[in-house]
Tab-separated table of C-alpha atoms in Angstrom:
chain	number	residue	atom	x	y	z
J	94	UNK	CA	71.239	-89.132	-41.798
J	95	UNK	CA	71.502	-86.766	-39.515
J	96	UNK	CA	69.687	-85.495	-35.829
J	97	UNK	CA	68.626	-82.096	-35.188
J	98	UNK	CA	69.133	-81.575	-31.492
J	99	UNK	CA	67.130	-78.881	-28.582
J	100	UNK	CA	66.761	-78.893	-24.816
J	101	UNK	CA	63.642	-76.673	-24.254
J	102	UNK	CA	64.080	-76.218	-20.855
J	103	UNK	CA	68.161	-75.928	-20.436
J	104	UNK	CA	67.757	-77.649	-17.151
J	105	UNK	CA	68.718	-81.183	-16.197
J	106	UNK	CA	68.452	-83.255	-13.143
J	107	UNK	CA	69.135	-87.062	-13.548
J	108	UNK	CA	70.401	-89.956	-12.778
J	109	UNK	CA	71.680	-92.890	-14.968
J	110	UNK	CA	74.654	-95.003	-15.449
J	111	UNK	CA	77.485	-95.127	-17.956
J	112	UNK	CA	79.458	-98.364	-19.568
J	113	UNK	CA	82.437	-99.730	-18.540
J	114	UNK	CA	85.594	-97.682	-19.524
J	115	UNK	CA	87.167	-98.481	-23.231
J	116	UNK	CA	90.474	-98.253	-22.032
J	117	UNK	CA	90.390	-100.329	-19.538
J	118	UNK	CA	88.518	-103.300	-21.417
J	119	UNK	CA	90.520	-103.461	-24.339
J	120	UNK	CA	93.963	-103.995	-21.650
J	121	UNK	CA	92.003	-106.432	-19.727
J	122	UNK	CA	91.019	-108.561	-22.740
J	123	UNK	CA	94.251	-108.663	-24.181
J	124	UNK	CA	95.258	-109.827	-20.781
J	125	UNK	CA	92.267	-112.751	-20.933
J	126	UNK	CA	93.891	-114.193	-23.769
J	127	UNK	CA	97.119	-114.767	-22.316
J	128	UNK	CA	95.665	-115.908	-18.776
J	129	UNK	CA	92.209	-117.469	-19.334
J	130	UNK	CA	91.730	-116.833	-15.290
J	131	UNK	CA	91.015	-113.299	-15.780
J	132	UNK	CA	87.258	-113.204	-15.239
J	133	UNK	CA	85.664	-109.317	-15.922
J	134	UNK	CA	82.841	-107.468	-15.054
J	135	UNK	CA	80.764	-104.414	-16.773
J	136	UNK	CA	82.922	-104.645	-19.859
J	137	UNK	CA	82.698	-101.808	-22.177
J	138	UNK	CA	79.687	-101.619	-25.023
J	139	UNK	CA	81.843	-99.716	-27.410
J	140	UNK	CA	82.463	-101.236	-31.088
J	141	UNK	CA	86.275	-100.851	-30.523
J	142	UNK	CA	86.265	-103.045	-27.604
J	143	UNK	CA	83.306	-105.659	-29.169
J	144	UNK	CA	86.051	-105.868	-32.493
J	145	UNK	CA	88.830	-106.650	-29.938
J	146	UNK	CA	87.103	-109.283	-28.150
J	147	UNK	CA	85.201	-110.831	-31.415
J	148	UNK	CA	88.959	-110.912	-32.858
J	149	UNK	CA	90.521	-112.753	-30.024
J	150	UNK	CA	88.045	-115.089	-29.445
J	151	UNK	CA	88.342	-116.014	-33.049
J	152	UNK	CA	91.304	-115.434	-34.106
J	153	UNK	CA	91.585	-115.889	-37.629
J	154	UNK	CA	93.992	-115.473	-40.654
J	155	UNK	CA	92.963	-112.448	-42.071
J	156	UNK	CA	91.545	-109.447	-39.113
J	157	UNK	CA	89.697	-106.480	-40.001
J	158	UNK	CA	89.592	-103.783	-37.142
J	159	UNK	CA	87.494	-101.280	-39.412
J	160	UNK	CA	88.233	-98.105	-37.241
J	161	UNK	CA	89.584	-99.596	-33.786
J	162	UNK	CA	92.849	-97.746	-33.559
J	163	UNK	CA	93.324	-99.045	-30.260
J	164	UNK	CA	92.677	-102.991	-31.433
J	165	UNK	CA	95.227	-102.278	-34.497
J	166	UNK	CA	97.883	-101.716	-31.870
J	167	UNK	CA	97.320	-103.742	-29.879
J	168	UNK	CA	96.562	-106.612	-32.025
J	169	UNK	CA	99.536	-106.207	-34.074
J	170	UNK	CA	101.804	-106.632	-30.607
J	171	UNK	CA	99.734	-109.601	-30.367
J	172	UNK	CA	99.814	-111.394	-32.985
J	173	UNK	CA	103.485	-110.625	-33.607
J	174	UNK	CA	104.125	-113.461	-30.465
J	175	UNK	CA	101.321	-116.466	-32.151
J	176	UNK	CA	104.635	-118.450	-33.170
J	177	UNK	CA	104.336	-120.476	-36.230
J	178	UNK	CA	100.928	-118.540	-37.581
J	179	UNK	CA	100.544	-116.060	-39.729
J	180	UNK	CA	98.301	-113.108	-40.190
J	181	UNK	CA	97.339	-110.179	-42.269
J	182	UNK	CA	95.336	-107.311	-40.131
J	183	UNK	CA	93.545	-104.483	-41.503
J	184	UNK	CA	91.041	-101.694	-41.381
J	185	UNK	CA	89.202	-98.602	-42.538
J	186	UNK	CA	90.300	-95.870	-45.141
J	187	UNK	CA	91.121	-93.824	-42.237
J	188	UNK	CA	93.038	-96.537	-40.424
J	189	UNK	CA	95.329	-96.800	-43.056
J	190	UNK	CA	96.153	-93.699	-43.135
J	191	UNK	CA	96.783	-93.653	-39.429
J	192	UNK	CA	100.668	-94.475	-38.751
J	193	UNK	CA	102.249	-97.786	-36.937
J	194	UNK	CA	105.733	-97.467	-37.514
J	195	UNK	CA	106.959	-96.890	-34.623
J	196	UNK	CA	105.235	-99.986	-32.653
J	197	UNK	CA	106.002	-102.013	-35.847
J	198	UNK	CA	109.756	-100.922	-35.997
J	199	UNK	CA	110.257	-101.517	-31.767
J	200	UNK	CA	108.691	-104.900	-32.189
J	201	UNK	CA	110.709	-106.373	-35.518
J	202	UNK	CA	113.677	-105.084	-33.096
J	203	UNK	CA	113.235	-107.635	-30.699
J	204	UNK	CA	112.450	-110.424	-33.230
J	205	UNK	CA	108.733	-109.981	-34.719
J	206	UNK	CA	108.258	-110.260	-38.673
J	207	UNK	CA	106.025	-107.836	-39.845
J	208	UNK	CA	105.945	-106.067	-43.151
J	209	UNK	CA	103.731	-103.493	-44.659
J	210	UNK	CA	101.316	-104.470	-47.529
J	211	UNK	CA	100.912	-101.556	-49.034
J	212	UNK	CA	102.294	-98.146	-47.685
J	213	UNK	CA	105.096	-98.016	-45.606
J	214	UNK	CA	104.886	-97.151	-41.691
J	215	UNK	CA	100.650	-97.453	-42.298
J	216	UNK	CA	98.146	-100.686	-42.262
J	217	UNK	CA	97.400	-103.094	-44.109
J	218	UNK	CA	100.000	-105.577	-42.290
J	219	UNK	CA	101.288	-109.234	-42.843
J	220	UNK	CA	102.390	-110.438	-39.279
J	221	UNK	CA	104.134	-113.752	-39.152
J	222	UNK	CA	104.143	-114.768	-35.123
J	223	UNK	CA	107.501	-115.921	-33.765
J	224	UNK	CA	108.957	-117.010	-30.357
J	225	UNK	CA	111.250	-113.494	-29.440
J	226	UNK	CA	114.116	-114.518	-27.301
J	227	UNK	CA	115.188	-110.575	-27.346
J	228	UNK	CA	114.500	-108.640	-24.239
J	229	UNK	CA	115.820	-105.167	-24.500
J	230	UNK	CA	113.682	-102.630	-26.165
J	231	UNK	CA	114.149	-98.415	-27.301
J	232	UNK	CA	110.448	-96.545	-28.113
J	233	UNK	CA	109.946	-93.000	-28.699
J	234	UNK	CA	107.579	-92.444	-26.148
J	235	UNK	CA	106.112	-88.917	-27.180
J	236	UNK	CA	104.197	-90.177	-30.250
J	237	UNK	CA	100.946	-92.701	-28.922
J	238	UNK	CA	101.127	-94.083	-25.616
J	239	UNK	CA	98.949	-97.301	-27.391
J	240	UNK	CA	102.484	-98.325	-28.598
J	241	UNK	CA	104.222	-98.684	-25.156
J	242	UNK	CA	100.953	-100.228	-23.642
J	243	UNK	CA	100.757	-102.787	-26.462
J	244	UNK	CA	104.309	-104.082	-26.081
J	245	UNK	CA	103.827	-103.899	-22.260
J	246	UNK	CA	100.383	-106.189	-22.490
J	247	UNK	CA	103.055	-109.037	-24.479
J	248	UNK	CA	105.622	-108.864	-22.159
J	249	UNK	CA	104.777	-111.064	-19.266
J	250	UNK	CA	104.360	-113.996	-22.462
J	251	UNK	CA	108.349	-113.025	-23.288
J	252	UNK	CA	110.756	-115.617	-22.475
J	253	UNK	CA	112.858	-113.700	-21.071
J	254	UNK	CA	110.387	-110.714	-19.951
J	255	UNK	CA	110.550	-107.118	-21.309
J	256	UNK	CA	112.714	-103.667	-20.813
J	257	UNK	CA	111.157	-100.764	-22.476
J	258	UNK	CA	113.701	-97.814	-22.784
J	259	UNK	CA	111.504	-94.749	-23.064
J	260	UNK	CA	113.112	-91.947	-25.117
J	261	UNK	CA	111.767	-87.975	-25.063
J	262	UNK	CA	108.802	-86.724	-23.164
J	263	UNK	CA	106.093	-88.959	-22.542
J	264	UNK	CA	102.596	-88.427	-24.107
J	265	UNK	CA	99.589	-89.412	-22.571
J	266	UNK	CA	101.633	-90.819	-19.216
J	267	UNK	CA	98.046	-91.856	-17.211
J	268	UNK	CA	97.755	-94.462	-20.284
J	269	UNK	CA	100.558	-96.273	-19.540
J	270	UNK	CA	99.907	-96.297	-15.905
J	271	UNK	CA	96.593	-98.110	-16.357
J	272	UNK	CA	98.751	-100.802	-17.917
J	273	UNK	CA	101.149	-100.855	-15.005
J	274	UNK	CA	97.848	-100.946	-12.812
J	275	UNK	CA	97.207	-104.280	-14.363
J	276	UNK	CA	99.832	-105.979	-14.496
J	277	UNK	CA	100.691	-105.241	-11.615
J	278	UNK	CA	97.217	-106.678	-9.739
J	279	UNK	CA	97.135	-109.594	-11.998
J	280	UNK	CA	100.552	-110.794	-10.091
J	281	UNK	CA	102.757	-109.591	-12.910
J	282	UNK	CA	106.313	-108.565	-11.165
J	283	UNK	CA	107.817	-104.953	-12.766
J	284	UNK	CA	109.905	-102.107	-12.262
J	285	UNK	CA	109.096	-98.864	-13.696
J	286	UNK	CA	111.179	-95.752	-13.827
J	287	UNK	CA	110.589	-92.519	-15.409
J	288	UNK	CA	112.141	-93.780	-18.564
J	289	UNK	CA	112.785	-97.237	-18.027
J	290	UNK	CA	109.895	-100.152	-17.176
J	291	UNK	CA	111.255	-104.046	-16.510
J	292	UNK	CA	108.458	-106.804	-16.800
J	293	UNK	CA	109.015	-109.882	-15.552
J	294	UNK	CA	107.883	-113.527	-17.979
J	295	UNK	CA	104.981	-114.590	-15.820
J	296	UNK	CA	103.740	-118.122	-16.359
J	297	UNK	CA	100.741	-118.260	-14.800
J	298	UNK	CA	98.744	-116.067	-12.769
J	299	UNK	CA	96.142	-116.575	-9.585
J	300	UNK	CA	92.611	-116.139	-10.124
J	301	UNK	CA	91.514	-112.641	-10.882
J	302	UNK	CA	88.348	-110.542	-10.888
J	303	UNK	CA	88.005	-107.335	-12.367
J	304	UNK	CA	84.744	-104.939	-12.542
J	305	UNK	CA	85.561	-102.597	-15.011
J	306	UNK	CA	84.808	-98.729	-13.430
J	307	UNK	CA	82.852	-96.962	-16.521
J	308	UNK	CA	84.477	-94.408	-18.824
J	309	UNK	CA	85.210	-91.136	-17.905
J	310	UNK	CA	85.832	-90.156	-21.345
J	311	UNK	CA	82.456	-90.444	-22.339
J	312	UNK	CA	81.741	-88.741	-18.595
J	313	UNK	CA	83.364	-85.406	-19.844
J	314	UNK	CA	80.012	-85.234	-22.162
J	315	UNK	CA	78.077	-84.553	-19.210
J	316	UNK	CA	80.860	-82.333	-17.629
J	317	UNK	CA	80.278	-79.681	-20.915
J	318	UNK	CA	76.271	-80.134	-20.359
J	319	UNK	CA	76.214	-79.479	-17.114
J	320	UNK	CA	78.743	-76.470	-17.532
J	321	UNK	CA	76.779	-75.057	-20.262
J	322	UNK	CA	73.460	-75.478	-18.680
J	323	UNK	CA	70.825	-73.278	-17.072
J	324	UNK	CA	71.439	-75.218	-13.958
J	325	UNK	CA	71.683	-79.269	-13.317
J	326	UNK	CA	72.138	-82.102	-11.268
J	327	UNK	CA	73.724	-85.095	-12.378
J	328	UNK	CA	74.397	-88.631	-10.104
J	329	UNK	CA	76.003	-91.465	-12.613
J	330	UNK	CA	77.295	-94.402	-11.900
J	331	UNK	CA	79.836	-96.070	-11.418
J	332	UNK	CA	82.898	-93.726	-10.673
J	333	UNK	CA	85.306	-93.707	-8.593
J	334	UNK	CA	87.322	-91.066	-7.150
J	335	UNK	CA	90.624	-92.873	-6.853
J	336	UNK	CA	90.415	-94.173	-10.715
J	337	UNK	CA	93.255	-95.044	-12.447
J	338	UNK	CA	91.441	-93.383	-15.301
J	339	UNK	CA	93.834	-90.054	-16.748
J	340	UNK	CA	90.451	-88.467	-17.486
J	341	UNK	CA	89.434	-87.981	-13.880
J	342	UNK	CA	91.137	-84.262	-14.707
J	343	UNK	CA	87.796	-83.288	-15.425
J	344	UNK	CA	87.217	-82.733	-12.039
J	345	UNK	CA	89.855	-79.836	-11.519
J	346	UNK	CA	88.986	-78.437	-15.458
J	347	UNK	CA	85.554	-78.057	-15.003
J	348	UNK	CA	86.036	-77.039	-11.704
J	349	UNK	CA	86.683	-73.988	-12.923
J	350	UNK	CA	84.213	-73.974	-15.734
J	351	UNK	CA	81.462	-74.282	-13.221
J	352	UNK	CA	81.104	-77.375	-12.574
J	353	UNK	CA	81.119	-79.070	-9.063
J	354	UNK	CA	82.071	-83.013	-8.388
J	355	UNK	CA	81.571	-84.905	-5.235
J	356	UNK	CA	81.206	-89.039	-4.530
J	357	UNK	CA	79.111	-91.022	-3.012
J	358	UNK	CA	79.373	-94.917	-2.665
J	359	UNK	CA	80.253	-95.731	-6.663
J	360	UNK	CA	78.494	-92.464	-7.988
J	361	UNK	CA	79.763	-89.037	-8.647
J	362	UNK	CA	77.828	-86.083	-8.725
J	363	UNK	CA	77.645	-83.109	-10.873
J	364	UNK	CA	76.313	-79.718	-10.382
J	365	UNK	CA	76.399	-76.488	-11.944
J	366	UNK	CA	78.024	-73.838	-9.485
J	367	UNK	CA	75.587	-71.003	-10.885
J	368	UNK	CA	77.653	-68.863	-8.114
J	369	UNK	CA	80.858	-68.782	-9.524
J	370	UNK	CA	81.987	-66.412	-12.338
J	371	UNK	CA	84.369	-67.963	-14.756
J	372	UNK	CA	87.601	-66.491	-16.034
J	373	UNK	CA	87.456	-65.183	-19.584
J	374	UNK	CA	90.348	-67.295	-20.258
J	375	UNK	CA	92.106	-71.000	-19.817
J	376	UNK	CA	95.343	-72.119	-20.213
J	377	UNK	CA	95.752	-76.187	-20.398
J	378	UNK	CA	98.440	-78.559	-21.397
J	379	UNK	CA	96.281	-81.687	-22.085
J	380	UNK	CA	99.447	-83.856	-22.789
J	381	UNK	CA	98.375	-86.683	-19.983
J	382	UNK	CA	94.586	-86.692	-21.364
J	383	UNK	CA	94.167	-85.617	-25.288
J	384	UNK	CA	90.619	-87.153	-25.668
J	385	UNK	CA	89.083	-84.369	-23.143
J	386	UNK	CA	90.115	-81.481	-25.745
J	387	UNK	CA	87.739	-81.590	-28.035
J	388	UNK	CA	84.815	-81.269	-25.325
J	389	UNK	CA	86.688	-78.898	-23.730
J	390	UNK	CA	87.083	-76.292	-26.681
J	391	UNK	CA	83.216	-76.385	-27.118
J	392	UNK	CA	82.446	-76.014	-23.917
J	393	UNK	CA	84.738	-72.680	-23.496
J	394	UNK	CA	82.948	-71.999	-26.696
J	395	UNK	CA	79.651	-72.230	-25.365
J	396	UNK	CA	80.702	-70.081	-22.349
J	397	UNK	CA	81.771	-67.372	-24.374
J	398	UNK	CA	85.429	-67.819	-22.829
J	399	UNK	CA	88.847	-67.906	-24.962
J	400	UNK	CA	91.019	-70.978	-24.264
J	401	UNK	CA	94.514	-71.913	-25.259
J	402	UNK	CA	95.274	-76.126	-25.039
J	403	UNK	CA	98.537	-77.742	-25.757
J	404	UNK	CA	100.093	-81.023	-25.744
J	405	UNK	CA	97.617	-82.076	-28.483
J	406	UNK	CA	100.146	-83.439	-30.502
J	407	UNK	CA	98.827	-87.014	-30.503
J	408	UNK	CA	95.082	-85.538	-31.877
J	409	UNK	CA	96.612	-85.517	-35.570
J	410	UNK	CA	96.523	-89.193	-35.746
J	411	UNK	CA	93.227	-90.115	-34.082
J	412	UNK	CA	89.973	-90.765	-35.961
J	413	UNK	CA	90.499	-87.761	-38.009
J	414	UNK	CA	93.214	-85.192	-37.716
J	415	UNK	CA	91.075	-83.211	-34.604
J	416	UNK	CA	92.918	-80.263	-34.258
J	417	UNK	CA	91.969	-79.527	-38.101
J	418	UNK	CA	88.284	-81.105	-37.346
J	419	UNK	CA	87.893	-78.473	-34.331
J	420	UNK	CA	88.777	-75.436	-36.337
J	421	UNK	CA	86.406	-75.915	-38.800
J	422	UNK	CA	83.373	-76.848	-37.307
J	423	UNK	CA	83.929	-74.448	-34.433
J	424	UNK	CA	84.388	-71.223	-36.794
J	425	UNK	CA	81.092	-72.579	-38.589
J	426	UNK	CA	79.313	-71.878	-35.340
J	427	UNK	CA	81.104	-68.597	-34.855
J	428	UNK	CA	84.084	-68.864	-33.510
J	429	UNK	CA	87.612	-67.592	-34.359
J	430	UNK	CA	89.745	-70.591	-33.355
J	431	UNK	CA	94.295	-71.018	-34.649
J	432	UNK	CA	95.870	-73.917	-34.458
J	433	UNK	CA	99.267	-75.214	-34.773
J	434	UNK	CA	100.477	-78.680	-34.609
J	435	UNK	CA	99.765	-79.327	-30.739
J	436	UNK	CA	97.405	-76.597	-29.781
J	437	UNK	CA	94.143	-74.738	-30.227
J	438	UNK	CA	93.870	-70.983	-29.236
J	439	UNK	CA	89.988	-70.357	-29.263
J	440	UNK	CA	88.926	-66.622	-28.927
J	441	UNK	CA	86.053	-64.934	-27.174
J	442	UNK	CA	82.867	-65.553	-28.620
J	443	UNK	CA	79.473	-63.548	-27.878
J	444	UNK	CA	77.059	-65.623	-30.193
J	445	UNK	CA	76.774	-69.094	-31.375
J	446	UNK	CA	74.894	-69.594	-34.660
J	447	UNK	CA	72.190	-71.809	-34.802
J	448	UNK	CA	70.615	-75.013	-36.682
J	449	UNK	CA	74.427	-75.444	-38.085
J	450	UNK	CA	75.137	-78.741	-39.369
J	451	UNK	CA	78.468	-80.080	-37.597
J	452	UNK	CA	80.258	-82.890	-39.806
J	453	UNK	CA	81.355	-85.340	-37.380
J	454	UNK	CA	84.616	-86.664	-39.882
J	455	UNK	CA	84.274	-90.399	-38.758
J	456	UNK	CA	85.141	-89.609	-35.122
J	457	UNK	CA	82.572	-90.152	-32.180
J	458	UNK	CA	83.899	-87.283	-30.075
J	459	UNK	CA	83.153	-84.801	-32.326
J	460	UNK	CA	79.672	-86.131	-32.378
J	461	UNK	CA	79.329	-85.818	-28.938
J	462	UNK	CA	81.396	-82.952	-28.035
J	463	UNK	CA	79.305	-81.051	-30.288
J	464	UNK	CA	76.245	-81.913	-29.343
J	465	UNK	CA	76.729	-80.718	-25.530
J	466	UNK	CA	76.200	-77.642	-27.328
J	467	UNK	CA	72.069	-78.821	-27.578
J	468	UNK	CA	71.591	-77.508	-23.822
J	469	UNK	CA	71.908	-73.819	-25.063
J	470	UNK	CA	70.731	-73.654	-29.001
J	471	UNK	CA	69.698	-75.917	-31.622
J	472	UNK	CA	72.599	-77.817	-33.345
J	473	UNK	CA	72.389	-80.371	-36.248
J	474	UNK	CA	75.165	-83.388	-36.105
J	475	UNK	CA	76.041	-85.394	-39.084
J	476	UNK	CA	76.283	-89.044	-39.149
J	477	UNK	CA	75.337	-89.298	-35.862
J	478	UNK	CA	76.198	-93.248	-34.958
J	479	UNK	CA	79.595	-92.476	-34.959
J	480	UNK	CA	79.256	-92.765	-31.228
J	481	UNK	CA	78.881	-96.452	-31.668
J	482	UNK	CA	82.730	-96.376	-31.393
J	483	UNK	CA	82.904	-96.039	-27.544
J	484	UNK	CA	79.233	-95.118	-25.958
J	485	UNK	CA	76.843	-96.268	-27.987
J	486	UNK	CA	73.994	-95.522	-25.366
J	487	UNK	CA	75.002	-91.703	-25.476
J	488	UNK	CA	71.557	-90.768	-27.885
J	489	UNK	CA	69.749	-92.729	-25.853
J	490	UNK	CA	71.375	-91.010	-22.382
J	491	UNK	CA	70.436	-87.767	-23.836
J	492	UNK	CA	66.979	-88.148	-24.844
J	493	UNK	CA	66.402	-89.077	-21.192
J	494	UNK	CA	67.725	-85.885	-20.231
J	495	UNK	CA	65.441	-84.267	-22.014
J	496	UNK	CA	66.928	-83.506	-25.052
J	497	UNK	CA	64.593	-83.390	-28.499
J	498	UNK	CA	66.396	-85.609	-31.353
J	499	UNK	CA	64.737	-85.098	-34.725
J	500	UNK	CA	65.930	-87.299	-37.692
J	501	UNK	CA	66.509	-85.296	-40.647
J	502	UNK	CA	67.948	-85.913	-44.314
């Protein structure tokens, strides 16, 4: 199945609300099960973070995550500490071909028993939970941030606490701070250096309650729209301007794509600045927030600009290998797009075809990214519930907007 999608009159003004964040669910539930005082609030509606939760509430022998990279990590770093159980965890086609070696390796270091049922360094895994007495830890930290945050989220249950060594640069940095952020307000004690971060074993924690601020991932959706529309005027709620969110870049990006912010109480607004006149080219390095690319390279697309983003190294092992993804649905439209292993160089465009079918490769943001593109021509997206993943209100949000979704074979 697939949905044609139009916006006759390529002008929004609206107001609605987005889900909690993804991101910041999936740290806090991990949390819940180690401290059942954690009460929290507008918890993400995604299917990664309903797999998480379903799986920790009932945990059981055998765990399938289907495509929740995020609940394979940090599952895995969970489980590995269950003493005396034992577990086998799996997941999609996709998700086995998506690599854990490096969180696997770091945590049989300190103690943990897992093994690989079938391909080495990639799911299926057989975790047998022990008590680690170890407390001294070396990560390359330039490959998923997901691995440091999962061993970070286990610490605190360590008898002896946690000391993450952090080797080369650091990818997606803004991740691992949102950890910090937590365990930090839940009354966990730390120290974190550049390259070094000590947890403390925490017991027991005070009561604490958390309303989860919604995604701004799944806000950058509405940052392309309103870039690539007519005119428009967005409020949505509830955002904060001092998030610990890494996506809250948007603001200075789009900026400059034409696209003004401001807050107001717990909304932000969006508006198109139909006075500015945007540069004919952008240079990014997207290192601290990979998930924004995507939406990015359309909307410089749509705008008929040429872009150049780097520090995409992380996008080969998401969902689908993105980079790869990008290129080829982008030059369907039109577009004359390179890539190398951790960038995109996008070229000038002066058309954009139309009624092209864009295959969405088992990732939601290419479904979504893509379809921004609905405010200015007619665009067809395949398997369109991908976007169950992590909004799966975002068809719904659009039609309200305005936009026509037709249901077509």
């Amino acid at each position: 199945m697939s949905y044609l999608i139009s916006h006759q009159e390529k002008k929004i003004d609206s107001c609605f609300k987005i889900k909690g964040s993804k991101s910041e669910s999936n740290r806090l539930l991990i949390l819940k099960a180690f401290y059942k005082n954690i009460f929290i609030k507008n918890i993400s509606n995604s299917e990664d973070t309903s797999i998480l939760e379903k799986n920790l509430k009932n945990l059981k022998n055998k765990i399938n995550v289907n495509h929740a990279g995020t609940a394979m990590r940090f599952l895995t770093a969970y489980l590995s500490i269950q003493a005396e159980k034992n577990f086998e965890i799996y997941g999609s086609k996709r998700m086995h071909e998506r690599p854990i070696k490096v969180l696997v390796d770091a945590l049989n270091s300190i103690g943990a028993d897992i093994k690989y049922l079938e391909k080495d360094g990639f799911p299926p895994l057989v975790i047998r939970g022990k008590k680690i007495q170890k407390d001294s830890i070396s990560i390359p930290s330039n490959v998923s941030s997901q691995y440091i945050s999962a061993l970070l989220l286990i610490s605190p249950m360590l008898k002896n606490g946690l000391t993450i060594k952090l080797k080369e640069a650091i990818a997606s940095r803004p991740y691992i701070d949102m950890t910090l952020f937590f365990l930090r307000n839940i009354g966990v004690k730390l120290i974190s250096k550049q390259y070094e971060i000590k947890v403390t074993h925490t017991e027991s924690i005070k009561d604490f309650e958390y309303s989860v601020e919604s995604d701004w991932s799944s806000l950058s959706y509405f940052y392309s729209i309103v870039s690539l529309a007519k005119n428009a005027s967005l409020k949505i709620d509830k955002f904060h301007k001092n998030t610990v969110q890494g996506d809250k870049r948007l603001v200075q990006i789009y900026k400059n794509l034409g696209v003004r912010t401001s807050f107001k109480g717990s909304s932000v607004y969006l508006k198109k600045d139909v006075s500015l006149k945007i540069q004919d080219r952008i240079i990014l390095d997207l290192v601290d927030c990979p998930d924004i690319a995507q939406t990015i390279a359309v909307s410089c697309f749509g705008l008929g600009i040429s872009c150049e983003l780097n520090g995409l190294h992380t996008l080969k092992i998401k969902e689908t290998d993105r980079l790869f993804a990008l290129k080829n649905e982008l030059e369907k439209l039109g577009a004359s797009v390179q890539i190398t292993d951790k960038s995109l160089h996008l070229e000038k465009s002066e058309k954009i075809k139309t009624n092209i079918k864009i295959n969405t490769y088992d990732d939601h943001r290419m479904a979504m990214s893509f379809a921004a593109l609905a405010i200015k021509i007619p665009i067809i997206i395949n398997d369109p519930m991908v976007i169950k993943k992590s909004f799966p209100d975002f068809w719904t949000v659009l039609k309200a907007l305005g936009f026509k979704l037709s249901k077509i074979n």
